[in-house]
Short mmCIF file of C-alpha atoms and ligand atoms in Angstrom, two decimals:
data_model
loop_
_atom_site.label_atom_id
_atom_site.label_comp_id
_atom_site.label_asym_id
_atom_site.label_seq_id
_atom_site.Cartn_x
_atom_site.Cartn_y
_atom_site.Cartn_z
CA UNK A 1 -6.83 -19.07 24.31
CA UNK A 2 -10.00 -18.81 26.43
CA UNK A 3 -13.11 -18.17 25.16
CA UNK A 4 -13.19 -14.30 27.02
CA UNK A 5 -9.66 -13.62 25.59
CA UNK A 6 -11.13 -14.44 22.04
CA UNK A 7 -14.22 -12.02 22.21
CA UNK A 8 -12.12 -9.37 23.60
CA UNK A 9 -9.74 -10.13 20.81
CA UNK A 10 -12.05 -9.67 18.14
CA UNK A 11 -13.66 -6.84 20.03
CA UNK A 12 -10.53 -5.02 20.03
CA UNK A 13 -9.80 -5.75 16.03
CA UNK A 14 -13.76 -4.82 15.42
CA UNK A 15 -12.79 -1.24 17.52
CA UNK A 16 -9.96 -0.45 15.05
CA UNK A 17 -12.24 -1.29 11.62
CA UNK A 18 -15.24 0.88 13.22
CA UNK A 19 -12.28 3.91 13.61
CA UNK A 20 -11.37 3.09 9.65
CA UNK A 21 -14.98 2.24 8.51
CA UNK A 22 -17.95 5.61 8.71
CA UNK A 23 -20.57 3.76 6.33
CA UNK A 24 -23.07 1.53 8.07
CA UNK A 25 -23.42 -0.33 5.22
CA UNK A 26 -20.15 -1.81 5.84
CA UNK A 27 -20.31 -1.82 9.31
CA UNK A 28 -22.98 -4.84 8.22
CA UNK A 29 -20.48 -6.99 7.24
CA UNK A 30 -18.35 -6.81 9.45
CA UNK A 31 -20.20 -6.79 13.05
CA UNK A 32 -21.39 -10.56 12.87
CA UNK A 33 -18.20 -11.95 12.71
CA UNK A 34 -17.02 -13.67 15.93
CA UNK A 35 -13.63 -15.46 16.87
CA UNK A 36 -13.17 -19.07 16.59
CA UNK A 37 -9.43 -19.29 17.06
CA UNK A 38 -6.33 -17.21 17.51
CA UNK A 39 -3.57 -19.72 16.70
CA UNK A 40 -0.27 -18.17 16.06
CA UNK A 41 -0.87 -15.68 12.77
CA UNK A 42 -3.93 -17.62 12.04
CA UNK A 43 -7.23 -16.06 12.60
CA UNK A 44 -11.14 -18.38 12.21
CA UNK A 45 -13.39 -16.31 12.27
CA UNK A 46 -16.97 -17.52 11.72
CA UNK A 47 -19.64 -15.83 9.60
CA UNK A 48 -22.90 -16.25 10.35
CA UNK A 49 -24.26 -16.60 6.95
CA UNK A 50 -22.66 -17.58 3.47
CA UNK A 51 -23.10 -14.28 1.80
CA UNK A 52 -21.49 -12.37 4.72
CA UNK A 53 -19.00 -14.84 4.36
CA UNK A 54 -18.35 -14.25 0.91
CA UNK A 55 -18.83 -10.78 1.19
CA UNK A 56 -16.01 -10.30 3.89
CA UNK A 57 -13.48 -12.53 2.12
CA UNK A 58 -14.35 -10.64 -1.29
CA UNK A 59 -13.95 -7.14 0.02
CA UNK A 60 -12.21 -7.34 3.65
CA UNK A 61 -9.66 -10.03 4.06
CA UNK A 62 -6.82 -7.74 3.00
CA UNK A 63 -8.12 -5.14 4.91
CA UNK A 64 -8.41 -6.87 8.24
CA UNK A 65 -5.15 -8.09 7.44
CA UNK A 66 -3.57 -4.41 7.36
CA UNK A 67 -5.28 -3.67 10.43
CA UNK A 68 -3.84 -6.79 12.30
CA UNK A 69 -0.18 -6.03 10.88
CA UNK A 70 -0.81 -2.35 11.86
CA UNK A 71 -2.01 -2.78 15.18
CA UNK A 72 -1.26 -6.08 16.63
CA UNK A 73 2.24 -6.45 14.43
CA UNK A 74 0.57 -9.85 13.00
CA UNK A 75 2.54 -9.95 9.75
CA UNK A 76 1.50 -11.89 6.93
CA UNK A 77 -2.13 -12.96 9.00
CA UNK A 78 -3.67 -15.94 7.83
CA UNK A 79 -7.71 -14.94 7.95
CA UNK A 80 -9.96 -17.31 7.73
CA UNK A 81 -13.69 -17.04 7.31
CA UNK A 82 -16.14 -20.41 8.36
CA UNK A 83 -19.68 -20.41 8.14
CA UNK A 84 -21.58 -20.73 11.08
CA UNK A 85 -23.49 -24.20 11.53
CA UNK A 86 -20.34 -26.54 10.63
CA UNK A 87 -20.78 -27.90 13.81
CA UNK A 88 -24.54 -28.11 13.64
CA UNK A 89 -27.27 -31.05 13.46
CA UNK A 90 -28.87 -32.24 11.30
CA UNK A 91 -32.32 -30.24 12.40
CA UNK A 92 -30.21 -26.87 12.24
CA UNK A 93 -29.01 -27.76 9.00
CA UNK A 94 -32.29 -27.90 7.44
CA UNK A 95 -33.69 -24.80 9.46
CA UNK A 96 -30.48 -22.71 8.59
CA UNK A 97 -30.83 -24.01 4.84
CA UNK A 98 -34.42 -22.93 4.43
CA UNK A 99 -33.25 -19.47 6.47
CA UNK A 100 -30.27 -19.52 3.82
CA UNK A 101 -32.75 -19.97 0.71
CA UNK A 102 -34.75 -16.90 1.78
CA UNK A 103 -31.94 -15.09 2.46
CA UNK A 104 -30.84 -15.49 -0.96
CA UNK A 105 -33.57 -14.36 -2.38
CA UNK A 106 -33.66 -11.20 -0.16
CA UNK A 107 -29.95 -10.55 -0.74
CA UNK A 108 -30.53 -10.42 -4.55
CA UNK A 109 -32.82 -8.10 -4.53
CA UNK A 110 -31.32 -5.96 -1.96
CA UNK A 111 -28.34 -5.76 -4.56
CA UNK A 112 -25.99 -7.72 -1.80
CA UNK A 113 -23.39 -7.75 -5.30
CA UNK A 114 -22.68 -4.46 -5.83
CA UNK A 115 -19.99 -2.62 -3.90
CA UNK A 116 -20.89 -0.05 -1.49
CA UNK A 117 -19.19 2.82 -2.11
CA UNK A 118 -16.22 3.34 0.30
CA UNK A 119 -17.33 7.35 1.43
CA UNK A 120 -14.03 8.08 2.25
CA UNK A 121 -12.71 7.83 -1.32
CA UNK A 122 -13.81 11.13 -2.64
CA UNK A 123 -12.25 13.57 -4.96
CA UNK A 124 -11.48 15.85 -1.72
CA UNK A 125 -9.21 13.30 -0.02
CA UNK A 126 -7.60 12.17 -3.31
CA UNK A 127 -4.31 13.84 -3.77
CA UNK A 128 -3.91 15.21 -7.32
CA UNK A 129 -0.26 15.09 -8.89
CA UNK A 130 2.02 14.57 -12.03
CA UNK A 131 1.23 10.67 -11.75
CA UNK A 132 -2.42 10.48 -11.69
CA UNK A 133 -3.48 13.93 -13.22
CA UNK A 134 -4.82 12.69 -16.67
CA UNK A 135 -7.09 10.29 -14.50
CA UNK A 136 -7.89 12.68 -11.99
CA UNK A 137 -9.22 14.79 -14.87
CA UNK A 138 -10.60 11.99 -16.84
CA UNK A 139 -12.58 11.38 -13.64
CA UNK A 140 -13.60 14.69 -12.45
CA UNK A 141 -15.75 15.38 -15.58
CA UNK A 142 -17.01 12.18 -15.98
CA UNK A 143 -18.68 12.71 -12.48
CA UNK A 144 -19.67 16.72 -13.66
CA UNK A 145 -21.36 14.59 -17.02
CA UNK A 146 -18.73 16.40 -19.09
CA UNK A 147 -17.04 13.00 -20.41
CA UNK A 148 -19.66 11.82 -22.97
CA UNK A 149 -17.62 11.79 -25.98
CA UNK A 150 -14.86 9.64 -24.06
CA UNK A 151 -16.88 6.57 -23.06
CA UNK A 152 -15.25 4.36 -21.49
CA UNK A 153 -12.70 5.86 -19.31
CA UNK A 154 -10.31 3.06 -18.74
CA UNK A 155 -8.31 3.38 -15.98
CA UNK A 156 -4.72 0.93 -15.54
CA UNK A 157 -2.06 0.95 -13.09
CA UNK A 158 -0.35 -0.86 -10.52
CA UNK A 159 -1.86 -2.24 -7.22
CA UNK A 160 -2.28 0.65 -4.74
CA UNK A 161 -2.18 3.28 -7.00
CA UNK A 162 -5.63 4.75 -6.22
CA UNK A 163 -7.85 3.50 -9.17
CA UNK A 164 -10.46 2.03 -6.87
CA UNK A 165 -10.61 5.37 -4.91
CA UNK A 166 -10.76 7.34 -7.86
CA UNK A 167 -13.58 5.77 -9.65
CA UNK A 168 -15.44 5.51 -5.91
CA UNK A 169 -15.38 9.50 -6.05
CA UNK A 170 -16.98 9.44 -9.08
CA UNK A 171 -19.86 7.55 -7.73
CA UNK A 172 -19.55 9.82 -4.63
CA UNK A 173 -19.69 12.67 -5.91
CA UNK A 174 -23.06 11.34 -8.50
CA UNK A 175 -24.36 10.28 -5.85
CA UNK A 176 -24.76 13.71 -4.14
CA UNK A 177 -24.88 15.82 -6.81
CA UNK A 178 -26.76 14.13 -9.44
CA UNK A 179 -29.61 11.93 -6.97
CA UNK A 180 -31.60 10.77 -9.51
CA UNK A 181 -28.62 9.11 -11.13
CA UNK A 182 -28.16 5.27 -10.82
CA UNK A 183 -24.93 4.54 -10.29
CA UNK A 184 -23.56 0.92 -9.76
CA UNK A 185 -20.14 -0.42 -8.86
CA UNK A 186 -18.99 -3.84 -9.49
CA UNK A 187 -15.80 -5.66 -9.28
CA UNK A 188 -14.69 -8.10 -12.28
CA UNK A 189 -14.52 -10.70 -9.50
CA UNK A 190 -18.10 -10.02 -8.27
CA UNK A 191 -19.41 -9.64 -11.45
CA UNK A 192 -18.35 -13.11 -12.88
CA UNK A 193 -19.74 -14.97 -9.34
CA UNK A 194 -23.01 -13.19 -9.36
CA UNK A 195 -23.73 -14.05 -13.41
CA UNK A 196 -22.61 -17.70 -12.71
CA UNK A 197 -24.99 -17.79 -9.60
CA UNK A 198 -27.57 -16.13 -11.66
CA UNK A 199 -27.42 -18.82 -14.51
CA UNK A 200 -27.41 -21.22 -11.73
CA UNK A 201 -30.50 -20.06 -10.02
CA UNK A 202 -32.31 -19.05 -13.42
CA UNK A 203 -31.95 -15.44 -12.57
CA UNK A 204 -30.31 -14.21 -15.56
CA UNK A 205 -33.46 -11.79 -16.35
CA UNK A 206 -33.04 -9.85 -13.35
CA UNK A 207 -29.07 -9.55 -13.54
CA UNK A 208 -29.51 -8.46 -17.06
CA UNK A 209 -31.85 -6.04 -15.52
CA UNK A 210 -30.49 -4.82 -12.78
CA UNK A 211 -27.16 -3.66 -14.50
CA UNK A 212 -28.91 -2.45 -17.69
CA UNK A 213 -30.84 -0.10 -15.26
CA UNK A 214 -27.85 1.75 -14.52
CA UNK A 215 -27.00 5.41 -15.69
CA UNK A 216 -23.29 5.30 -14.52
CA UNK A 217 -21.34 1.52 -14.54
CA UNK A 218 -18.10 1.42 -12.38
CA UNK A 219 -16.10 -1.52 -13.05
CA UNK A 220 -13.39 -2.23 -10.58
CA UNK A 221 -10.37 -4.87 -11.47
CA UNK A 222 -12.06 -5.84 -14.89
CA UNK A 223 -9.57 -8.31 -15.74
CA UNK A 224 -10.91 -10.52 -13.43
CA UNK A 225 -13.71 -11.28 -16.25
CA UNK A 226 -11.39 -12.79 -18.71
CA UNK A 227 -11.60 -15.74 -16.68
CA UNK A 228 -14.80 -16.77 -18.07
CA UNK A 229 -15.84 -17.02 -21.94
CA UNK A 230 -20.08 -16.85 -21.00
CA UNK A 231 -19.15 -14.11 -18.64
CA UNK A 232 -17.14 -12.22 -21.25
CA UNK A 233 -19.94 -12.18 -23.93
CA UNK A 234 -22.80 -11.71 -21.18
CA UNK A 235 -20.80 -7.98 -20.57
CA UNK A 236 -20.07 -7.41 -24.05
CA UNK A 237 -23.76 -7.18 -25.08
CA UNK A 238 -24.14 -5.31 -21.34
CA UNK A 239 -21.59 -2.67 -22.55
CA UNK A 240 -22.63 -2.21 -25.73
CA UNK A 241 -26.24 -1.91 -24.62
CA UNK A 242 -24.92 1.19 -22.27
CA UNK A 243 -22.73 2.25 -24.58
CA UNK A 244 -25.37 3.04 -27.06
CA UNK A 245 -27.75 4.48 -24.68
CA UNK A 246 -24.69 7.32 -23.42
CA UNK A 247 -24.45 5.84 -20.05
CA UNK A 248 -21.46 6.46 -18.79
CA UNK A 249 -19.06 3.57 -17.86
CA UNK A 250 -15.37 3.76 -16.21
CA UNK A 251 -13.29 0.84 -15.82
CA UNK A 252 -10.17 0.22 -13.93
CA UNK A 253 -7.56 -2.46 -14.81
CA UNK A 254 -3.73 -3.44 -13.69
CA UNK A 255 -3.23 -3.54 -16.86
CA UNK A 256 -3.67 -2.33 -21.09
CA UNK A 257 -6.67 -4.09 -22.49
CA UNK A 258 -4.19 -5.84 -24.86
CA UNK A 259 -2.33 -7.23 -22.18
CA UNK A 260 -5.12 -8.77 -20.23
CA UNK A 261 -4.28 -12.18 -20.49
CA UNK A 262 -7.50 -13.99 -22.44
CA UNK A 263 -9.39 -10.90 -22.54
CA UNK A 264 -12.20 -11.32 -25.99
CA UNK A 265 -10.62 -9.21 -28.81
CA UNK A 266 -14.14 -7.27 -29.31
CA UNK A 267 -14.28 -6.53 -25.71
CA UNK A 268 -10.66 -5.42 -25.65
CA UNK A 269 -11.31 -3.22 -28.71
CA UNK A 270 -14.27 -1.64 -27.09
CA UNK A 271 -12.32 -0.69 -23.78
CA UNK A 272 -9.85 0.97 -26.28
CA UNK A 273 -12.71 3.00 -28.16
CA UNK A 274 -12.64 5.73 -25.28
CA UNK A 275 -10.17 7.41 -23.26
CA UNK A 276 -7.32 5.33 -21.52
CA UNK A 277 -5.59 6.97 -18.58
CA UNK A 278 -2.62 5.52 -16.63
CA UNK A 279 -2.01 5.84 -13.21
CA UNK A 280 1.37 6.15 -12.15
CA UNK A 281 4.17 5.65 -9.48
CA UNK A 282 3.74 8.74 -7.56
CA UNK A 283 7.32 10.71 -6.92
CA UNK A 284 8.52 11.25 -3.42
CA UNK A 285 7.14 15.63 -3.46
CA UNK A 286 3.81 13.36 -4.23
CA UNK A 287 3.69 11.27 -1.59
CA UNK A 288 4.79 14.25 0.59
CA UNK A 289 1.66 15.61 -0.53
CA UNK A 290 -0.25 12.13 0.30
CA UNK A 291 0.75 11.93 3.65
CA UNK A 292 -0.09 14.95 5.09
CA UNK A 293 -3.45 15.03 3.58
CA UNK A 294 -3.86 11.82 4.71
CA UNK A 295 -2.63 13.06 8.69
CA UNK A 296 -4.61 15.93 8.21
CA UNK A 297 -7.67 14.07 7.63
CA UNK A 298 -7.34 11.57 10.37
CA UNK A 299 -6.12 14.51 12.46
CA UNK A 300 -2.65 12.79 13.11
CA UNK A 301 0.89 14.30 13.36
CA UNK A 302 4.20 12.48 12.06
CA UNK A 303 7.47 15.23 12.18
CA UNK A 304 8.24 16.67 9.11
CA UNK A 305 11.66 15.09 9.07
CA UNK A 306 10.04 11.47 9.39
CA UNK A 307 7.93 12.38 6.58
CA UNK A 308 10.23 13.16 4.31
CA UNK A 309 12.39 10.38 5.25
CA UNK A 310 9.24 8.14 4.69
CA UNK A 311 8.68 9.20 1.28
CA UNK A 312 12.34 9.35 0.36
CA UNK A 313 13.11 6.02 1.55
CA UNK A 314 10.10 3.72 1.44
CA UNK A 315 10.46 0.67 -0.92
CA UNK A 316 7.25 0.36 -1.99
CA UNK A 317 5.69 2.64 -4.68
CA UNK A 318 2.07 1.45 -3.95
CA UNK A 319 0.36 4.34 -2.03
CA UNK A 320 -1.45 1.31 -0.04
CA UNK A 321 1.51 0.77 1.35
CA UNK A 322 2.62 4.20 2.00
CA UNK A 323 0.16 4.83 4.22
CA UNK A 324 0.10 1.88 5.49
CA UNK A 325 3.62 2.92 7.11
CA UNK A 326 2.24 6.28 7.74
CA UNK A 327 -0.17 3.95 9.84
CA UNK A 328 2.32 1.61 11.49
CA UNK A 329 4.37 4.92 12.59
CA UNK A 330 1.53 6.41 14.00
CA UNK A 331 0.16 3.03 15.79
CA UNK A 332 3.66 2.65 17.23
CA UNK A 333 3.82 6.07 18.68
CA UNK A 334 0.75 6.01 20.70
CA UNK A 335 0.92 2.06 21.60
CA UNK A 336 4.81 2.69 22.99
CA UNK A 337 4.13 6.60 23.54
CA UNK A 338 7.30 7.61 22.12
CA UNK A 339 8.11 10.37 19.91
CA UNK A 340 8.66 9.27 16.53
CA UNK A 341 11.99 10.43 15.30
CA UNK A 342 14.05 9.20 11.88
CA UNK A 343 16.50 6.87 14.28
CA UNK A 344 13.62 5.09 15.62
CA UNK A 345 11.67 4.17 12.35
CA UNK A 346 14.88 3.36 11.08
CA UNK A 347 15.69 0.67 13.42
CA UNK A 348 12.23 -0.26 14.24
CA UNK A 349 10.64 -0.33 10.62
CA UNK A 350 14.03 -1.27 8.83
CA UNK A 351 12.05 -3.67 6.55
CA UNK A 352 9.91 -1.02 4.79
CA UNK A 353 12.55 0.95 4.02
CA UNK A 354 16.14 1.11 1.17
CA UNK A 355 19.03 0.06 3.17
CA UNK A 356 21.20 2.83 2.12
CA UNK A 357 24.83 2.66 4.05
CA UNK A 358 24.71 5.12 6.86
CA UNK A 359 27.51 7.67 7.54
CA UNK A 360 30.17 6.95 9.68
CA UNK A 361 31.10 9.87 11.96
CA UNK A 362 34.45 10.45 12.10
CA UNK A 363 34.83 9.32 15.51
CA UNK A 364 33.58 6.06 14.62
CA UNK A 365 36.21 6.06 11.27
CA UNK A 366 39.23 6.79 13.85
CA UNK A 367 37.90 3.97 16.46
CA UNK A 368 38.37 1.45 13.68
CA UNK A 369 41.56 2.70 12.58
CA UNK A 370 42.93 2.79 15.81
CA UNK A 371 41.76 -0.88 16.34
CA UNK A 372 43.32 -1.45 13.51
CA UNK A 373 46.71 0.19 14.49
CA UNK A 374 46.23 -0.78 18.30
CA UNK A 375 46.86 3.07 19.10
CA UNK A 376 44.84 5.89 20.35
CA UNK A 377 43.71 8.79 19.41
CA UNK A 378 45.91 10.79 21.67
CA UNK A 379 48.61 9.17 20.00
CA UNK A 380 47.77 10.91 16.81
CA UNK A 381 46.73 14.07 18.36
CA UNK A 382 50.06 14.29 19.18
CA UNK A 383 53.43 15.52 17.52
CA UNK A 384 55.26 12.41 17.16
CA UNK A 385 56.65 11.97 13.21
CA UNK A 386 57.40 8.04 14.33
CA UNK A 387 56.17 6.12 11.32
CA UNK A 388 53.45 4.15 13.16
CA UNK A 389 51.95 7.11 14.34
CA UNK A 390 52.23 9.29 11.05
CA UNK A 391 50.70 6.37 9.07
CA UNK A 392 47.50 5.82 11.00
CA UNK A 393 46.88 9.34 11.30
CA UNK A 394 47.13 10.19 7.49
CA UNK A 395 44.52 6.87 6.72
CA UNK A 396 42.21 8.27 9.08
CA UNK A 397 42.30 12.02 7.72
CA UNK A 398 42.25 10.53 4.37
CA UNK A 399 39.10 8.27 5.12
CA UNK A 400 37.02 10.71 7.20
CA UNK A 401 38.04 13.27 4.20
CA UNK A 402 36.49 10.70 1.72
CA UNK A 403 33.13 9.16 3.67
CA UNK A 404 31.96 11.81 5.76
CA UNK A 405 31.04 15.39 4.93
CA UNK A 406 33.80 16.95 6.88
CA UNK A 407 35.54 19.65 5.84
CA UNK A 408 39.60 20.63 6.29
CA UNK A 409 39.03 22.96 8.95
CA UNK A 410 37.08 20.26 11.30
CA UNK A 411 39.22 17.83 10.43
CA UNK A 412 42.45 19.85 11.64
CA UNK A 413 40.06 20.69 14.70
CA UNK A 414 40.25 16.80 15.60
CA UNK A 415 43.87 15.96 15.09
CA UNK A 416 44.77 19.38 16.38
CA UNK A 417 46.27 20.08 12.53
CA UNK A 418 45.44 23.48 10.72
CA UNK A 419 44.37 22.64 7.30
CA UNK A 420 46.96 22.84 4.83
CA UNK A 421 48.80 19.76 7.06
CA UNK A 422 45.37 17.59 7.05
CA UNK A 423 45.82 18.56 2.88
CA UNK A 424 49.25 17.27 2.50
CA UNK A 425 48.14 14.16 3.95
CA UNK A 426 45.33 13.62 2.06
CA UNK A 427 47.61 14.01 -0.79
CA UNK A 428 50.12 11.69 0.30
CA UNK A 429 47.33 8.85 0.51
CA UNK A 430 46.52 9.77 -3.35
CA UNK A 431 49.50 9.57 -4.53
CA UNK A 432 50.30 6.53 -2.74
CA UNK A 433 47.43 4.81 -4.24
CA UNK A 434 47.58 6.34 -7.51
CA UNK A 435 51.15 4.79 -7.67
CA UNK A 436 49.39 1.52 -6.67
CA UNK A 437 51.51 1.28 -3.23
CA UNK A 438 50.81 -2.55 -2.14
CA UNK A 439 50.71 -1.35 1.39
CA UNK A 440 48.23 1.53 0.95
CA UNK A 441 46.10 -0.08 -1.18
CA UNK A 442 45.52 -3.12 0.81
CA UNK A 443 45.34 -1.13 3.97
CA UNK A 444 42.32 0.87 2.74
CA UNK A 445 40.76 -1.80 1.23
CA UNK A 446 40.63 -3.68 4.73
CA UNK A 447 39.82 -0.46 6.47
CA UNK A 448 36.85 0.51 3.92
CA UNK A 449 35.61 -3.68 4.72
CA UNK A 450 35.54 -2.62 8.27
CA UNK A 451 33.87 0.41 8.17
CA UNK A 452 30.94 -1.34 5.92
CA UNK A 453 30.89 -3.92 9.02
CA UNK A 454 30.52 -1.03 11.58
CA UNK A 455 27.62 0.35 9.15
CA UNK A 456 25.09 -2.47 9.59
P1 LIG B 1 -5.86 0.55 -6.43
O1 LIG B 1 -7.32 0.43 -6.64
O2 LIG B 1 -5.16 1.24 -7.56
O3 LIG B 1 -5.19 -0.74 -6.07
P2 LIG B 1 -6.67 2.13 -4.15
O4 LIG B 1 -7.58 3.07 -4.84
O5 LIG B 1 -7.29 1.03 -3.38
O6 LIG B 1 -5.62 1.51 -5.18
O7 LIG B 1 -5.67 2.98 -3.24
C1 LIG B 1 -4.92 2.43 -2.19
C2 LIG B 1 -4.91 3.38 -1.00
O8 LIG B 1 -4.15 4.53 -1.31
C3 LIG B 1 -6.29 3.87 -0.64
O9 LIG B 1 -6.35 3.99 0.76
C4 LIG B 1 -6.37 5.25 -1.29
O10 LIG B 1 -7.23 6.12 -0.57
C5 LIG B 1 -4.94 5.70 -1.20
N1 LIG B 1 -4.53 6.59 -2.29
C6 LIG B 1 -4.04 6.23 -3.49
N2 LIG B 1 -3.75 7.29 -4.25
C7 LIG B 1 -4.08 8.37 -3.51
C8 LIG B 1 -4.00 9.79 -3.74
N3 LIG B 1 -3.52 10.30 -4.88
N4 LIG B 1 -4.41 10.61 -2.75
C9 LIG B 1 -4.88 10.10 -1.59
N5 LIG B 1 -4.98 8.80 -1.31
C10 LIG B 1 -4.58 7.93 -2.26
MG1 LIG B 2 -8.47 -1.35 -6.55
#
């Protein structure tokens, strides 16, 4: 790929995050990045420092990924991120080292660890339902100040489920209603990196005191601390120390405390001592609800019909994923500019969705019994009582009776038969089959294989 091709490339990817991404903060990250390769699914790109490097594959991989499957139908994307200078001399190396050293410094203090809250996850965009309403309310007054008898609000649930944009509306909606506040968000991942680095560097004072600073703690993905035993006890004395002092301090988890796999017993204990809320799957009136907020807000329109057929039929539970359809449809639409109807998801987006057997119309049942039969359907319109008429025209009333919704009347209308005749037939098949005829079972059972063919 040329050189050109790769800047547009990455220009056209960095276009579709700037749509998704308001807060400048982010927009930091992110704009520095340029294109080394496009190879297949495989995407280098190259940061120009190691935090911003570390930074984008903490807190954006995944994310860029989406956008690349949503927009440029790159499934499964391999990203990677390389540091600027790999190809570099040995002058740059020690210029870009010294740079690197101050930068360090200047990142720590500029609090380059904690996560900037996302300002789209607020309570206003977060759908509240049956599956997430203890958390939602768990949540609400924590941010109002009203939760200080249930410290810490531990929130668990699957991937997807909207724990990380819950506890981000908290700090939202501190953030503009209570200034003065300190609020600080930290994922377990982030958390365990920075105290390691910090021990490394001798900087353990100022990590201590930067998080003990803090008037409202939000702890994304804790589980991701149980991976280290100094890291553990560094946050136990870090929680208690908040604890005591009434600062308030949610946590989210995929999981109980007791089932967090190496988790210290007094830390688990301590996660219990407050409220524990569970997010759950959300049912398909709920992710009704989620989608057309979510259209609403990014002033998008899907058809009713397509909605409900998303939310009906989608095999994921994880809202990520819902909307990350919701997305796809919406990207497909305006890329193809074709109106998006339930046939075309259905054969374009197959893959997202439960293969339930479609319903054969009845014409399609009568083609494949007259296949079967080598006749027509003239042939059974007609009056003829010759046995290899009658028998191919009382299968096919029986089957279109039995797979499709049809009723006698339209039935009758098709083999030009009033009702009680398409009746006796139907009868005749049952008692055939009840009687276990060899010849009416079999037939059936070859005719009902060939319609399941004809429904793929
Ligand atoms: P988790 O942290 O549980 O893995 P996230 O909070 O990252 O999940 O949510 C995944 C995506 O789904 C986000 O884009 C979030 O805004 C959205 N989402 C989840 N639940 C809801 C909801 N109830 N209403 C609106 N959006 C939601
Ligand atoms: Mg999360």
């Amino acid at each position: 790929m040329a050189n050109n091709d790769k800047a547009a490339s990455w220009q056209h990817i960095f276009n579709e995050i700037k749509e998704k991404i308001t807060d400048e903060e982010i927009l930091k990250w992110i704009k520095d990045l340029k294109t080394v390769s496009i190879e297949a699914n495989t995407i280098t790109l190259e940061a120009p420092n190691k935090y911003i490097k570390m930074w984008v594959e903490d807190h954006y991989v995944d994310y860029l990924k989406e956008i690349l499957k949503n927009a440029f139908h790159i499934i499964d994307a391999n990203i990677k991120i390389t540091l600027k200078g790999n190809t570099e001399t040995e002058k740059d190396k020690s210029l870009n080292s010294s740079i690197e050293e101050k930068e360090d410094k200047q990142s720590y203090s500029n609090d380059y660890y904690s996560v900037p809250l996302n300002k789209q996850y607020t309570f206003e965009t977060f759908v509240a339902g049956k599956s997430n309403r203890f958390a939602y309310a768990a949540c609400m007054n924590a941010a109002k100040g009203f939760e200080r008898l249930n410290n810490p609000i531990y929130i668990h649930g699957d991937v997807g489920l909207g724990k990380t944009h819950l506890m981000h509306a908290v700090g939202n909606y501190i953030r503009v209603n209570f200034p003065k506040k300190n609020v600080l968000c930290v994922t377990g991942e982030l958390y365990l990196r920075e105290f390691l680095n910090s021990l490394k560097t001798n900087r353990l004072h100022e990590f201590n005191n930067k998080y003990e600073a803090t008037d409202v703690l939000l702890f994304d993905d804790v589980q991701f601390i149980s991976r280290g035993e100094a890291t553990m006890e560094e946050f136990f004395f870090l929680f208690s120390k908040l604890y005591s002092n009434d600062k308030q301090i949610i946590l989210t988890s995929n999981s109980l405390p007791d089932d967090i796999i190496d988790l210290d017993r007094r830390l688990s204990s301590r996660f219990q001592s407050g409220l524990i809320v569970e997010i759950g799957t959300p049912s398909v009136d709920e992710k009704i609800a989620i989608i057309e907020n979510y259209l609403k807000i990014n002033k998008y329109y899907i058809k009713d019909e397509v909605i409900k057929f998303v939310a009906e039929n989608i095999k994921s539970d994880s809202t990520r994923d819902l909307l990350g359809v919701i997305n796809t449809i919406v990207v497909k639409g305006q890329l193809y500019n074709v109106e998006v109807t339930v046939d075309y998801i259905q054969s374009e987006l197959k893959n997202f969705f439960l293969q339930r057997d479609r319903i054969l119309s009845p014409n399609e049942i009568i083609q494949i019994v007259c296949d079967y039969y080598n006749i027509k359907l003239v042939d059974m319109q007609s009056k003829s009582r010759a046995v290899n008429i009658v028998i191919p025209r009382n299968m096919s009333i029986y089957l279109i009776y039995k797979n499709t919704p049809s009723s006698l009347a339209s039935i009758g209308a098709i083999f030009k038969r009033d009702h009680s005749t398409i009746k006796n037939s139907i009868n005749k098949i049952e008692r055939e089959k009840a009687a276990n005829n060899d010849y009416t079972v079999n037939t059936l059972k070859e005719l009902s294989n060939r319609m399941k063919v004809f429904q793929k």
